[in-house]
Amino acid sequence: MLKVIAEDFIKPECIGIVMPLYAELVEKTRQEPQCIAYDLFTDRKDLGHFVFIEEWPDRAALDAHCRTGHFTRLVPLINRHQRRKGTVILMDPFTHDAERGTPARE
Amino acid sequence: MLKVIAEDFIKPECIGIVMPLYAELVEKTRQEPQCIAYDLFTDRKDLGHFVFIEEWPDRAALDAHCRTGHFTRLVPLINRHQRRKGTVILMDPFTHDAERGTPARE
């Protein structure tokens, strides 16, 4: 399992422009057969700060998502209105092996 | 609904120390009656970067979590091993009112 946090930082005056683009991106991505979760949130302290929390079976599925028609069309349209470059974190679920006292990685 | 991302940055040499503390924090927090989700992840590119993705009914529930015995005991023990201060983002689910073309906030 691959968990992803992707953060976008949009100029405040452009929020109204990106909202329908994000809505379409969420709707279409959730229809991808490999998408487990694709949820979008907004920062309470910064409405131009959009945060995706995603779940994919693996990296190949995320890469396939980034090659879809909706992604390659909508993301550049959104990114025109960035105030700074977005960030992406790829993550594994925390697991702890109490016997060894060390991270239990797959 | 309140979604939370809380990020910790732990010194690489201290990861083995914090692992059981995080395991206990997750186990005990999930037993809180108001906890909807409390999942911990590690950054694939930085094992000392721990990321909580949380869900609470509201801010009062999050504040109550931060006052629990397990939180007030374990978090300072974890924070001793930080390499830099953690961050917290409080978020609302993205909603878009297509009629108005603007954010539809609760």
mmCIF file of C-alpha atoms in Angstrom:
data_model
loop_
_atom_site.group_PDB
_atom_site.id
_atom_site.type_symbol
_atom_site.label_atom_id
_atom_site.label_comp_id
_atom_site.label_asym_id
_atom_site.label_seq_id
_atom_site.Cartn_x
_atom_site.Cartn_y
_atom_site.Cartn_z
ATOM 1 C CA MET A 1 0.000 0.000 0.000
ATOM 2 C CA LEU A 2 1.172 3.494 -0.857
ATOM 3 C CA LYS A 3 -0.178 6.533 0.983
ATOM 4 C CA VAL A 4 0.353 9.948 -0.587
ATOM 5 C CA ILE A 5 -0.007 13.525 0.627
ATOM 6 C CA ALA A 6 0.125 16.053 -2.216
ATOM 7 C CA GLU A 7 -0.078 19.742 -1.310
ATOM 8 C CA ASP A 8 -0.846 22.643 -3.637
ATOM 9 C CA PHE A 9 -0.473 26.323 -2.846
ATOM 10 C CA ILE A 10 -2.789 28.475 -4.953
ATOM 11 C CA LYS A 11 -2.860 32.247 -5.205
ATOM 12 C CA PRO A 12 -5.803 33.509 -3.085
ATOM 13 C CA GLU A 13 -7.299 35.431 -5.993
ATOM 14 C CA CYS A 14 -7.351 32.263 -8.132
ATOM 15 C CA ILE A 15 -9.209 29.925 -5.752
ATOM 16 C CA GLY A 16 -12.471 30.375 -7.643
ATOM 17 C CA ILE A 17 -10.748 29.350 -10.895
ATOM 18 C CA VAL A 18 -9.203 26.141 -9.555
ATOM 19 C CA MET A 19 -12.235 24.873 -7.614
ATOM 20 C CA PRO A 20 -14.035 23.312 -10.617
ATOM 21 C CA LEU A 21 -10.718 21.909 -11.898
ATOM 22 C CA TYR A 22 -10.113 20.186 -8.559
ATOM 23 C CA ALA A 23 -13.718 18.945 -8.495
ATOM 24 C CA GLU A 24 -13.269 17.328 -11.905
ATOM 25 C CA LEU A 25 -9.866 15.881 -10.978
ATOM 26 C CA VAL A 26 -11.312 14.250 -7.851
ATOM 27 C CA GLU A 27 -14.353 12.914 -9.677
ATOM 28 C CA LYS A 28 -12.352 11.403 -12.553
ATOM 29 C CA THR A 29 -9.532 10.036 -10.404
ATOM 30 C CA ARG A 30 -11.977 8.193 -8.146
ATOM 31 C CA GLN A 31 -13.164 6.367 -11.252
ATOM 32 C CA GLU A 32 -9.689 4.955 -11.929
ATOM 33 C CA PRO A 33 -9.819 1.207 -11.264
ATOM 34 C CA GLN A 34 -6.681 1.250 -9.096
ATOM 35 C CA CYS A 35 -7.670 4.258 -6.955
ATOM 36 C CA ILE A 36 -8.268 3.214 -3.335
ATOM 37 C CA ALA A 37 -8.740 6.729 -1.925
ATOM 38 C CA TYR A 38 -8.406 10.240 -3.348
ATOM 39 C CA ASP A 39 -9.663 12.867 -0.936
ATOM 40 C CA LEU A 40 -9.090 16.595 -1.109
ATOM 41 C CA PHE A 41 -9.026 18.979 1.835
ATOM 42 C CA THR A 42 -8.493 22.687 2.415
ATOM 43 C CA ASP A 43 -6.369 24.163 5.190
ATOM 44 C CA ARG A 44 -8.535 26.041 7.704
ATOM 45 C CA LYS A 45 -5.839 28.698 8.066
ATOM 46 C CA ASP A 46 -5.055 29.076 4.349
ATOM 47 C CA LEU A 47 -7.838 28.463 1.837
ATOM 48 C CA GLY A 48 -5.371 28.419 -1.067
ATOM 49 C CA HIS A 49 -3.599 25.446 0.518
ATOM 50 C CA PHE A 50 -5.175 22.312 -1.011
ATOM 51 C CA VAL A 51 -4.175 18.915 0.380
ATOM 52 C CA PHE A 52 -4.798 15.577 -1.298
ATOM 53 C CA ILE A 53 -4.704 12.423 0.822
ATOM 54 C CA GLU A 54 -4.420 9.480 -1.549
ATOM 55 C CA GLU A 55 -4.127 5.736 -1.344
ATOM 56 C CA TRP A 56 -2.879 3.481 -4.146
ATOM 57 C CA PRO A 57 -1.959 -0.191 -4.212
ATOM 58 C CA ASP A 58 1.597 0.641 -5.252
ATOM 59 C CA ARG A 59 3.876 3.114 -7.017
ATOM 60 C CA ALA A 60 2.973 1.772 -10.459
ATOM 61 C CA ALA A 61 -0.684 2.665 -9.836
ATOM 62 C CA LEU A 62 0.279 6.213 -8.796
ATOM 63 C CA ASP A 63 2.446 6.569 -11.892
ATOM 64 C CA ALA A 64 -0.447 5.339 -14.071
ATOM 65 C CA HIS A 65 -2.686 7.981 -12.440
ATOM 66 C CA CYS A 66 -0.174 10.678 -13.357
ATOM 67 C CA ARG A 67 -0.359 9.570 -17.011
ATOM 68 C CA THR A 68 -4.163 9.651 -17.290
ATOM 69 C CA GLY A 69 -5.845 12.130 -19.628
ATOM 70 C CA HIS A 70 -7.609 13.931 -16.791
ATOM 71 C CA PHE A 71 -4.392 14.328 -14.772
ATOM 72 C CA THR A 72 -2.255 15.564 -17.678
ATOM 73 C CA ARG A 73 -4.995 17.997 -18.757
ATOM 74 C CA LEU A 74 -6.187 19.359 -15.396
ATOM 75 C CA VAL A 75 -2.995 19.537 -13.315
ATOM 76 C CA PRO A 76 -1.189 21.983 -15.646
ATOM 77 C CA LEU A 77 -4.336 24.160 -15.677
ATOM 78 C CA ILE A 78 -4.334 24.183 -11.856
ATOM 79 C CA ASN A 79 -0.590 24.779 -11.637
ATOM 80 C CA ARG A 80 -0.881 28.015 -13.625
ATOM 81 C CA HIS A 81 -2.358 29.511 -10.475
ATOM 82 C CA GLN A 82 0.212 28.273 -7.967
ATOM 83 C CA ARG A 83 1.868 30.772 -5.684
ATOM 84 C CA ARG A 84 4.620 28.215 -5.042
ATOM 85 C CA LYS A 85 5.511 24.711 -6.166
ATOM 86 C CA GLY A 86 3.478 21.872 -4.687
ATOM 87 C CA THR A 87 4.924 19.075 -2.548
ATOM 88 C CA VAL A 88 4.397 15.310 -2.542
ATOM 89 C CA ILE A 89 5.152 12.805 0.232
ATOM 90 C CA LEU A 90 5.078 9.062 -0.478
ATOM 91 C CA MET A 91 4.528 7.037 2.679
ATOM 92 C CA ASP A 92 4.296 3.560 4.150
ATOM 93 C CA PRO A 93 2.019 2.628 7.030
ATOM 94 C CA PHE A 94 3.811 2.735 10.382
ATOM 95 C CA THR A 95 4.542 -0.718 11.697
ATOM 96 C CA HIS A 96 6.445 -1.541 14.846
ATOM 97 C CA ASP A 97 7.909 -4.885 15.747
ATOM 98 C CA ALA A 98 7.882 -4.778 19.553
ATOM 99 C CA GLU A 99 10.163 -7.830 19.723
ATOM 100 C CA ARG A 100 12.950 -6.086 17.872
ATOM 101 C CA GLY A 101 12.194 -2.501 18.873
ATOM 102 C CA THR A 102 12.934 -1.366 15.333
ATOM 103 C CA PRO A 103 10.893 -0.338 12.297
ATOM 104 C CA ALA A 104 9.265 -3.373 10.696
ATOM 105 C CA ARG A 105 9.452 -2.546 6.989
ATOM 106 C CA GLU A 106 7.929 -4.632 4.224
ATOM 107 C CA MET B 1 -15.552 16.747 10.472
ATOM 108 C CA LEU B 2 -11.993 17.807 11.157
ATOM 109 C CA LYS B 3 -9.104 16.232 9.233
ATOM 110 C CA VAL B 4 -5.610 16.659 10.661
ATOM 111 C CA ILE B 5 -2.111 16.075 9.312
ATOM 112 C CA ALA B 6 0.533 16.174 12.058
ATOM 113 C CA GLU B 7 4.164 15.766 11.030
ATOM 114 C CA ASP B 8 7.121 14.927 13.279
ATOM 115 C CA PHE B 9 10.794 15.107 12.349
ATOM 116 C CA ILE B 10 12.899 12.754 14.467
ATOM 117 C CA LYS B 11 16.692 12.483 14.588
ATOM 118 C CA PRO B 12 17.698 9.416 12.533
ATOM 119 C CA GLU B 13 19.660 7.917 15.422
ATOM 120 C CA CYS B 14 16.579 8.112 17.683
ATOM 121 C CA ILE B 15 14.071 6.289 15.466
ATOM 122 C CA GLY B 16 14.427 3.070 17.465
ATOM 123 C CA ILE B 17 13.602 4.968 20.676
ATOM 124 C CA VAL B 18 10.433 6.627 19.393
ATOM 125 C CA MET B 19 8.946 3.586 17.614
ATOM 126 C CA PRO B 20 7.418 1.986 20.752
ATOM 127 C CA LEU B 21 6.236 5.417 21.940
ATOM 128 C CA TYR B 22 4.415 5.986 18.647
ATOM 129 C CA ALA B 23 2.989 2.441 18.769
ATOM 130 C CA GLU B 24 1.536 3.103 22.220
ATOM 131 C CA LEU B 25 0.225 6.546 21.214
ATOM 132 C CA VAL B 26 -1.596 5.071 18.213
ATOM 133 C CA GLU B 27 -3.023 2.159 20.207
ATOM 134 C CA LYS B 28 -4.309 4.336 23.058
ATOM 135 C CA THR B 29 -5.616 7.140 20.842
ATOM 136 C CA ARG B 30 -7.655 4.715 18.757
ATOM 137 C CA GLN B 31 -9.419 3.721 21.985
ATOM 138 C CA GLU B 32 -10.623 7.299 22.570
ATOM 139 C CA PRO B 33 -14.395 7.328 22.056
ATOM 140 C CA GLN B 34 -14.297 10.376 19.771
ATOM 141 C CA CYS B 35 -11.426 9.168 17.558
ATOM 142 C CA ILE B 36 -12.641 8.494 13.995
ATOM 143 C CA ALA B 37 -9.207 7.781 12.478
ATOM 144 C CA TYR B 38 -5.629 8.006 13.750
ATOM 145 C CA ASP B 39 -3.177 6.527 11.285
ATOM 146 C CA LEU B 40 0.580 6.922 11.306
ATOM 147 C CA PHE B 41 2.857 6.757 8.265
ATOM 148 C CA THR B 42 6.558 7.085 7.535
ATOM 149 C CA ASP B 43 8.028 9.027 4.631
ATOM 150 C CA ARG B 44 9.693 6.667 2.136
ATOM 151 C CA LYS B 45 12.461 9.210 1.569
ATOM 152 C CA ASP B 46 13.028 10.105 5.246
ATOM 153 C CA LEU B 47 12.379 7.450 7.890
ATOM 154 C CA GLY B 48 12.573 10.036 10.682
ATOM 155 C CA HIS B 49 9.628 11.885 9.131
ATOM 156 C CA PHE B 50 6.484 10.535 10.830
ATOM 157 C CA VAL B 51 3.081 11.652 9.540
ATOM 158 C CA PHE B 52 -0.220 11.262 11.365
ATOM 159 C CA ILE B 53 -3.450 11.434 9.357
ATOM 160 C CA GLU B 54 -6.277 11.954 11.816
ATOM 161 C CA GLU B 55 -10.015 12.425 11.750
ATOM 162 C CA TRP B 56 -12.082 13.881 14.586
ATOM 163 C CA PRO B 57 -15.691 14.988 14.758
ATOM 164 C CA ASP B 58 -14.650 18.544 15.624
ATOM 165 C CA ARG B 59 -11.993 20.754 17.199
ATOM 166 C CA ALA B 60 -13.250 20.030 20.726
ATOM 167 C CA ALA B 61 -12.549 16.318 20.208
ATOM 168 C CA LEU B 62 -9.017 17.065 19.009
ATOM 169 C CA ASP B 63 -8.439 19.332 22.003
ATOM 170 C CA ALA B 64 -9.716 16.587 24.334
ATOM 171 C CA HIS B 65 -7.256 14.152 22.688
ATOM 172 C CA CYS B 66 -4.403 16.570 23.410
ATOM 173 C CA ARG B 67 -5.373 16.588 27.093
ATOM 174 C CA THR B 68 -5.469 12.781 27.536
ATOM 175 C CA GLY B 69 -2.977 11.072 29.835
ATOM 176 C CA HIS B 70 -1.380 9.102 27.013
ATOM 177 C CA PHE B 71 -0.911 12.221 24.854
ATOM 178 C CA THR B 72 0.532 14.404 27.620
ATOM 179 C CA ARG B 73 2.877 11.596 28.712
ATOM 180 C CA LEU B 74 4.040 10.207 25.351
ATOM 181 C CA VAL B 75 4.293 13.306 23.147
ATOM 182 C CA PRO B 76 6.915 15.074 25.316
ATOM 183 C CA LEU B 77 8.939 11.825 25.394
ATOM 184 C CA ILE B 78 8.810 11.678 21.573
ATOM 185 C CA ASN B 79 9.581 15.379 21.195
ATOM 186 C CA ARG B 80 12.873 15.001 23.066
ATOM 187 C CA HIS B 81 14.164 13.331 19.910
ATOM 188 C CA GLN B 82 12.947 15.870 17.353
ATOM 189 C CA ARG B 83 15.434 17.310 14.908
ATOM 190 C CA ARG B 84 13.007 20.157 14.269
ATOM 191 C CA LYS B 85 9.602 21.273 15.461
ATOM 192 C CA GLY B 86 6.595 19.325 14.193
ATOM 193 C CA THR B 87 3.801 20.832 12.100
ATOM 194 C CA VAL B 88 0.026 20.484 12.251
ATOM 195 C CA ILE B 89 -2.548 21.276 9.550
ATOM 196 C CA LEU B 90 -6.269 21.413 10.402
ATOM 197 C CA MET B 91 -8.423 20.828 7.347
ATOM 198 C CA ASP B 92 -11.970 20.738 6.030
ATOM 199 C CA PRO B 93 -13.132 18.400 3.273
ATOM 200 C CA PHE B 94 -13.060 20.054 -0.147
ATOM 201 C CA THR B 95 -16.521 20.945 -1.354
ATOM 202 C CA HIS B 96 -17.375 22.771 -4.531
ATOM 203 C CA ASP B 97 -20.645 24.418 -5.359
ATOM 204 C CA ALA B 98 -20.723 24.231 -9.157
ATOM 205 C CA GLU B 99 -23.662 26.679 -9.304
ATOM 206 C CA ARG B 100 -21.689 29.445 -7.663
ATOM 207 C CA GLY B 101 -18.224 28.424 -8.794
ATOM 208 C CA THR B 102 -16.860 29.196 -5.356
ATOM 209 C CA PRO B 103 -15.868 27.220 -2.263
ATOM 210 C CA ALA B 104 -18.930 25.849 -0.481
ATOM 211 C CA ARG B 105 -17.938 26.062 3.176
ATOM 212 C CA GLU B 106 -20.022 24.705 6.035
#
